[in-house]
Structure formats: structure tokens, C-alpha cells
GROMACS .gro file of C-alpha atoms in nm:
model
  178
    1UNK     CA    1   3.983  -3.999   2.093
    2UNK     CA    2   3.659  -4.261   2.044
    3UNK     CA    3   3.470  -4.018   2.307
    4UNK     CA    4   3.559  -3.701   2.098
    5UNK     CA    5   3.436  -3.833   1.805
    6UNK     CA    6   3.118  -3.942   1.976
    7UNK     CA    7   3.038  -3.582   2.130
    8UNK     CA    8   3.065  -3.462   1.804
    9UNK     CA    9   2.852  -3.699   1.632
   10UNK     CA   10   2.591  -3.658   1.924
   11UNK     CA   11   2.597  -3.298   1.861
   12UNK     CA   12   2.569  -3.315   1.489
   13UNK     CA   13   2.240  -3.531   1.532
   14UNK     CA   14   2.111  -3.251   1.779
   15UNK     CA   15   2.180  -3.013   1.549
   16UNK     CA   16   2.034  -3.198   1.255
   17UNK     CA   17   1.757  -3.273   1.472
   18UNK     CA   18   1.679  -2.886   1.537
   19UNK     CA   19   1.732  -2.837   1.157
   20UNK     CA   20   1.424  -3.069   1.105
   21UNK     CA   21   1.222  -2.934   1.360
   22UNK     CA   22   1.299  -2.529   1.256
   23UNK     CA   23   1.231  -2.641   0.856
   24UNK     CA   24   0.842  -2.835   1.023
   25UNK     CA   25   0.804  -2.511   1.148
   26UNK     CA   26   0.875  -2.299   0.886
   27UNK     CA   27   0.692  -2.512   0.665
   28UNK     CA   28   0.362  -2.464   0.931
   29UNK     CA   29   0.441  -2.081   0.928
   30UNK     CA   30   0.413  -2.060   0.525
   31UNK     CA   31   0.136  -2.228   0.533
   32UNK     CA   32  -0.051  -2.007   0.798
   33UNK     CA   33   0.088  -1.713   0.578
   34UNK     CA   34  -0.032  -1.834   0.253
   35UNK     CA   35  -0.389  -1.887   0.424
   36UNK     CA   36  -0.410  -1.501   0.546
   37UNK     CA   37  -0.323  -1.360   0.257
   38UNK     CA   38  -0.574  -1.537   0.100
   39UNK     CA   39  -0.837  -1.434   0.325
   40UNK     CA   40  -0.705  -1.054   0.318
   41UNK     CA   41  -0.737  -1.052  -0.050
   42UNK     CA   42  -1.097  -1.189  -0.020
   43UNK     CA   43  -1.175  -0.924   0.245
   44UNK     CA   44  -1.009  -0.661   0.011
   45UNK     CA   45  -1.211  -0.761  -0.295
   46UNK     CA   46  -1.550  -0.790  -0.065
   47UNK     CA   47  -1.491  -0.458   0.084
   48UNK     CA   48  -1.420  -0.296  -0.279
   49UNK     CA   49  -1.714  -0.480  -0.449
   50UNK     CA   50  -1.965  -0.325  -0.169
   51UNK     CA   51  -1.824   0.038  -0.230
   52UNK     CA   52  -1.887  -0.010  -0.595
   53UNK     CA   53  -2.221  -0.153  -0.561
   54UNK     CA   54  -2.308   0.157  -0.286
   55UNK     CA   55  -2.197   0.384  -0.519
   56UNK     CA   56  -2.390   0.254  -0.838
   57UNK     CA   57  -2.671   0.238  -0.624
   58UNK     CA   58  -2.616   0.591  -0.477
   59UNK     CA   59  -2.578   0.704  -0.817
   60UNK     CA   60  -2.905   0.561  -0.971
   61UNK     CA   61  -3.090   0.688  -0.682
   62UNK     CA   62  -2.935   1.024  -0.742
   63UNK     CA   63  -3.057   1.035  -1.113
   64UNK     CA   64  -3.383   0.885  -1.022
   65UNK     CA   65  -3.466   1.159  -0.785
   66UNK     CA   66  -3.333   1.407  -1.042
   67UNK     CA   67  -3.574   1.247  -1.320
   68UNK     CA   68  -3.917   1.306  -1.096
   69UNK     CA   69  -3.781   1.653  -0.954
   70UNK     CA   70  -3.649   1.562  -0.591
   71UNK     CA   71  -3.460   1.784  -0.450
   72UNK     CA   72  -3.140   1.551  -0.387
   73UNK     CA   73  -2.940   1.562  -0.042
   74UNK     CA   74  -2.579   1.680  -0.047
   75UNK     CA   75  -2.341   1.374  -0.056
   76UNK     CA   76  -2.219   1.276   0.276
   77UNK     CA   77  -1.820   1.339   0.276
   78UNK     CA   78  -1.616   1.016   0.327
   79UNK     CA   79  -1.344   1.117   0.598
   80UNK     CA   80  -0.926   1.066   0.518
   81UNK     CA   81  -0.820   0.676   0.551
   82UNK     CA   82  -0.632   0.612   0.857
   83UNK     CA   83  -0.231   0.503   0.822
   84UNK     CA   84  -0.153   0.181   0.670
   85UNK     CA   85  -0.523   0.203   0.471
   86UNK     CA   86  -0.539   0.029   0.166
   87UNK     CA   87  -0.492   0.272  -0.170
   88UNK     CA   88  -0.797   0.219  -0.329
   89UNK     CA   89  -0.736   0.265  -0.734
   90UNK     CA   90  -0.756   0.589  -0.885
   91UNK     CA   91  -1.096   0.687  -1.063
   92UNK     CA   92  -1.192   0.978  -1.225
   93UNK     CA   93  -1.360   1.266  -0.935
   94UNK     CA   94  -1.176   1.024  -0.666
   95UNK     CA   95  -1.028   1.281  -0.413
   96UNK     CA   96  -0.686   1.263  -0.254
   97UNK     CA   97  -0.849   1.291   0.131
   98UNK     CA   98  -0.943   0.910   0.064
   99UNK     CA   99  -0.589   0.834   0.113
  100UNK     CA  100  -0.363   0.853   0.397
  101UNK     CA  101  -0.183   1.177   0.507
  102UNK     CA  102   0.160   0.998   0.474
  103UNK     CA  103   0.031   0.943   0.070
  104UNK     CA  104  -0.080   1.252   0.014
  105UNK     CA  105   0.217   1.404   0.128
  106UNK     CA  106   0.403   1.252  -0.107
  107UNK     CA  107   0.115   1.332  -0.424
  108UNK     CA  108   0.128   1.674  -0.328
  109UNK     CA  109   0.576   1.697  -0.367
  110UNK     CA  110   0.505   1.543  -0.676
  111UNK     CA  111   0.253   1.801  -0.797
  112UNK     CA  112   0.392   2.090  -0.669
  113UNK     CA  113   0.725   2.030  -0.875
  114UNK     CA  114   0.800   2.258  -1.139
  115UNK     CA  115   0.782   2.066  -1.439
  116UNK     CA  116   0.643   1.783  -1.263
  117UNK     CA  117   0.992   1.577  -1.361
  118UNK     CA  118   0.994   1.247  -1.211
  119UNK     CA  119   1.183   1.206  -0.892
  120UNK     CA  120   1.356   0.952  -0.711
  121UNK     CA  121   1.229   0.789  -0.388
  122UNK     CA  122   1.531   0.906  -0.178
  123UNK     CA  123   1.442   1.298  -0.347
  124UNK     CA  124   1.107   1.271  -0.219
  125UNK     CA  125   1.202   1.137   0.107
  126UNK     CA  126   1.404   1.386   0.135
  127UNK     CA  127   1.140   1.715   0.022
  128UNK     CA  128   0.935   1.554   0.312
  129UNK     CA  129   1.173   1.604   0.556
  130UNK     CA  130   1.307   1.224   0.587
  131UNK     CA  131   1.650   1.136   0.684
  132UNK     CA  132   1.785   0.992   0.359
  133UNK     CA  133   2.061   0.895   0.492
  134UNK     CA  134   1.795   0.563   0.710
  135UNK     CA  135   1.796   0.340   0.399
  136UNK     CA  136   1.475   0.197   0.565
  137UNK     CA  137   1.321   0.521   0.597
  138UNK     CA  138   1.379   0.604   0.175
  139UNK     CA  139   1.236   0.231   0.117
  140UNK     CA  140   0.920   0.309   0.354
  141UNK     CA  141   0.887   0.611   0.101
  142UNK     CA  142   0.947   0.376  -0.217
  143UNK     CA  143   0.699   0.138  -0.103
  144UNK     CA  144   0.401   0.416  -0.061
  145UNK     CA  145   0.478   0.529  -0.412
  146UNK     CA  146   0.481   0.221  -0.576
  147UNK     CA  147   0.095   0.148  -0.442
  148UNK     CA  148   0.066   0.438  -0.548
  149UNK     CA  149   0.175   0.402  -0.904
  150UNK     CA  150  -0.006   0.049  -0.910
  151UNK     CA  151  -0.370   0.199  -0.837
  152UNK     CA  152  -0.305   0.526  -1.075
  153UNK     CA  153  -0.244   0.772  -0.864
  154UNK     CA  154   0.086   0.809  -1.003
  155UNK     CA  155   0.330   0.727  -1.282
  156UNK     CA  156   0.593   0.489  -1.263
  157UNK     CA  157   0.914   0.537  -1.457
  158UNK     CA  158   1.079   0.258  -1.616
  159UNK     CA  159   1.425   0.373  -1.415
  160UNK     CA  160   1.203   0.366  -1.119
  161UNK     CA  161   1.142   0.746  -1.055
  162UNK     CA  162   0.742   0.849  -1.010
  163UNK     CA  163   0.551   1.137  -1.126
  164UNK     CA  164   0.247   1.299  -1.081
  165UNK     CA  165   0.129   1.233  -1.438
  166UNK     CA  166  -0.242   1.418  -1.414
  167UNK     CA  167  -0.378   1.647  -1.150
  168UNK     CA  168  -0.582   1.523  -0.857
  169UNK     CA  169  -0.905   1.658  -0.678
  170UNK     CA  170  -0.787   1.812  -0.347
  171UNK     CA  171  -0.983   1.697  -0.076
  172UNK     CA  172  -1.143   1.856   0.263
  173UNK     CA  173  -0.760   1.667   0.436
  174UNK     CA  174  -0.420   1.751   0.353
  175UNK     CA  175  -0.472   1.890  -0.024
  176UNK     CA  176  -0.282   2.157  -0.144
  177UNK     CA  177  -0.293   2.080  -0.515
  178UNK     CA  178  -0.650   2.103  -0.712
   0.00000   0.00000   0.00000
């Protein structure tokens, strides 16, 4: 019985033993994750800071050609965002082909609703063509709308339903509404 007790106990400090080692790792792995998201969000913010600062300066060269009588060259169009792009927040003349086709997809079922009642993730999975019944597929669906509520392109409900909530510029990709 004395050698039964000791396999066990040798097994328990192996296993305690791998316990310690998995929670170092972990503990590694959080910190690795904690460091790229920081240095995402400071890529995110430089990226947005330089379109802001091309587009102020854009716009003051724009109005200082205007002011001596330039003729001023047509605006060169910014193509559609590829999949998985960043949402970039909703401003006023901002056109929907900036987004992703998967995101405009879902602005334009929102838009083109009678009424433009808010609807439910799973109902706008569903007016896409997505199998509802893939819980994974409705949250993929839940997730784009939420970004999109959070930058303004739509409205969040309090019960968690979206809406369009204003009418967007339709772009030269994948706009319907105007």
C-alpha cells in the first residue's frame, strides 16, 4: 500500500509541477498580449492622426487655390477597405465604400428597412443570407455592428438591437442607399 501512495504523490507533484509551468506561461503570454495591443493602438492612433492631418492639409490647399483662382484637381477617390479593416468613425460627407463590403452589407439592411426599426443581430444575419441557426456566425454579425455603432455609423439600442439612425453617402463600392 506504501508504493500506491507514493505513485500518487509522485504524480500529484508532476501535475502540480505542470500547473506551475502552464500558469509561467500564461503569465509570459499576457504579457506579450498586453504589449501588442499596446502597439496596435499606437499604430491605430498614428495612422488616424496622419489622415486627419492629410486631410486638413488637403483642405487648406483646396481653399487656397480657390482664393487666387486655381482651377482645383478632382479629389482622388480612396478605394473600399479590405476585410477585417479598421471602421474608421463616422464624419459628416464620410462615404460607406471606406468600409468593408461585409459592413456595408449590413448598413445597407439597415437602411433599406421600412421604418428603419431596429433589428436584432440574428435578423440581420439572417436578411444577409447567414445561417442563424451557427451561433458563431450571428455573433460574427453582432460584433461588425457593434464597431459599427461605436464609430457612428449606427445606433445602438439599449436592448441591444441597431439601427440605421441617419442616412449615409453611398459610395463608388457596394452602396445601394444615398
Amino acid at each position: 500500500m506504501a508504493s500506491m501512495l507514493g505513485l500518487l504523490e509522485a504524480r500529484e507533484s508532476a501535475a502540480r509541477e505542470r500547473v506551475e509551468d502552464l500558469r509561467d506561461e500564461a503569465a509570459r503570454m499576457a504579457a506579450a498580449l498586453e504589449a501588442a495591443e499596446i502597439e496596435l493602438d499606437r499604430r491605430v492612433i498614428a495612422r488616424e492622426e496622419l489622415v486627419d492631418a492629410l486631410a486638413a492639409s488637403a483642405e487648406a490647399t483646396t481653399a487656397a487655390a480657390e482664393a487666387e483662382g486655381e482651377e482645383v484637381p478632382a479629389p482622388v477617390p480612396v478605394s473600399a477597405s479590405v476585410p477585417g479593416a479598421i471602421v474608421p468613425p463616422w464624419r459628416e460627407g464620410l462615404s460607406v465604400s471606406v468600409l468593408s463590403l461585409d459592413n456595408q452589407r449590413i448598413l445597407n439592411v439597415l437602411q433599406d428597412r421600412p421604418g428603419h426599426e431596429p433589428v436584432r443581430a440574428k435578423d440581420i444575419a439572417a436578411a444577409l443570407g447567414i445561417e442563424v441557426t451557427v451561433a458563431a456566425k450571428v455573433e460574427g454579425v453582432r460584433s461588425k455592428a457593434k464597431r459599427l455603432g461605436e464609430r457612428g455609423w449606427l445606433l445602438q439600442e439599449a436592448s441591444g438591437a441597431f439601427s440605421a439612425g441617419r442616412r449615409l453617402v453611398a459610395g463608388p463600392v457596394g452602396g445601394s442607399s444615398a
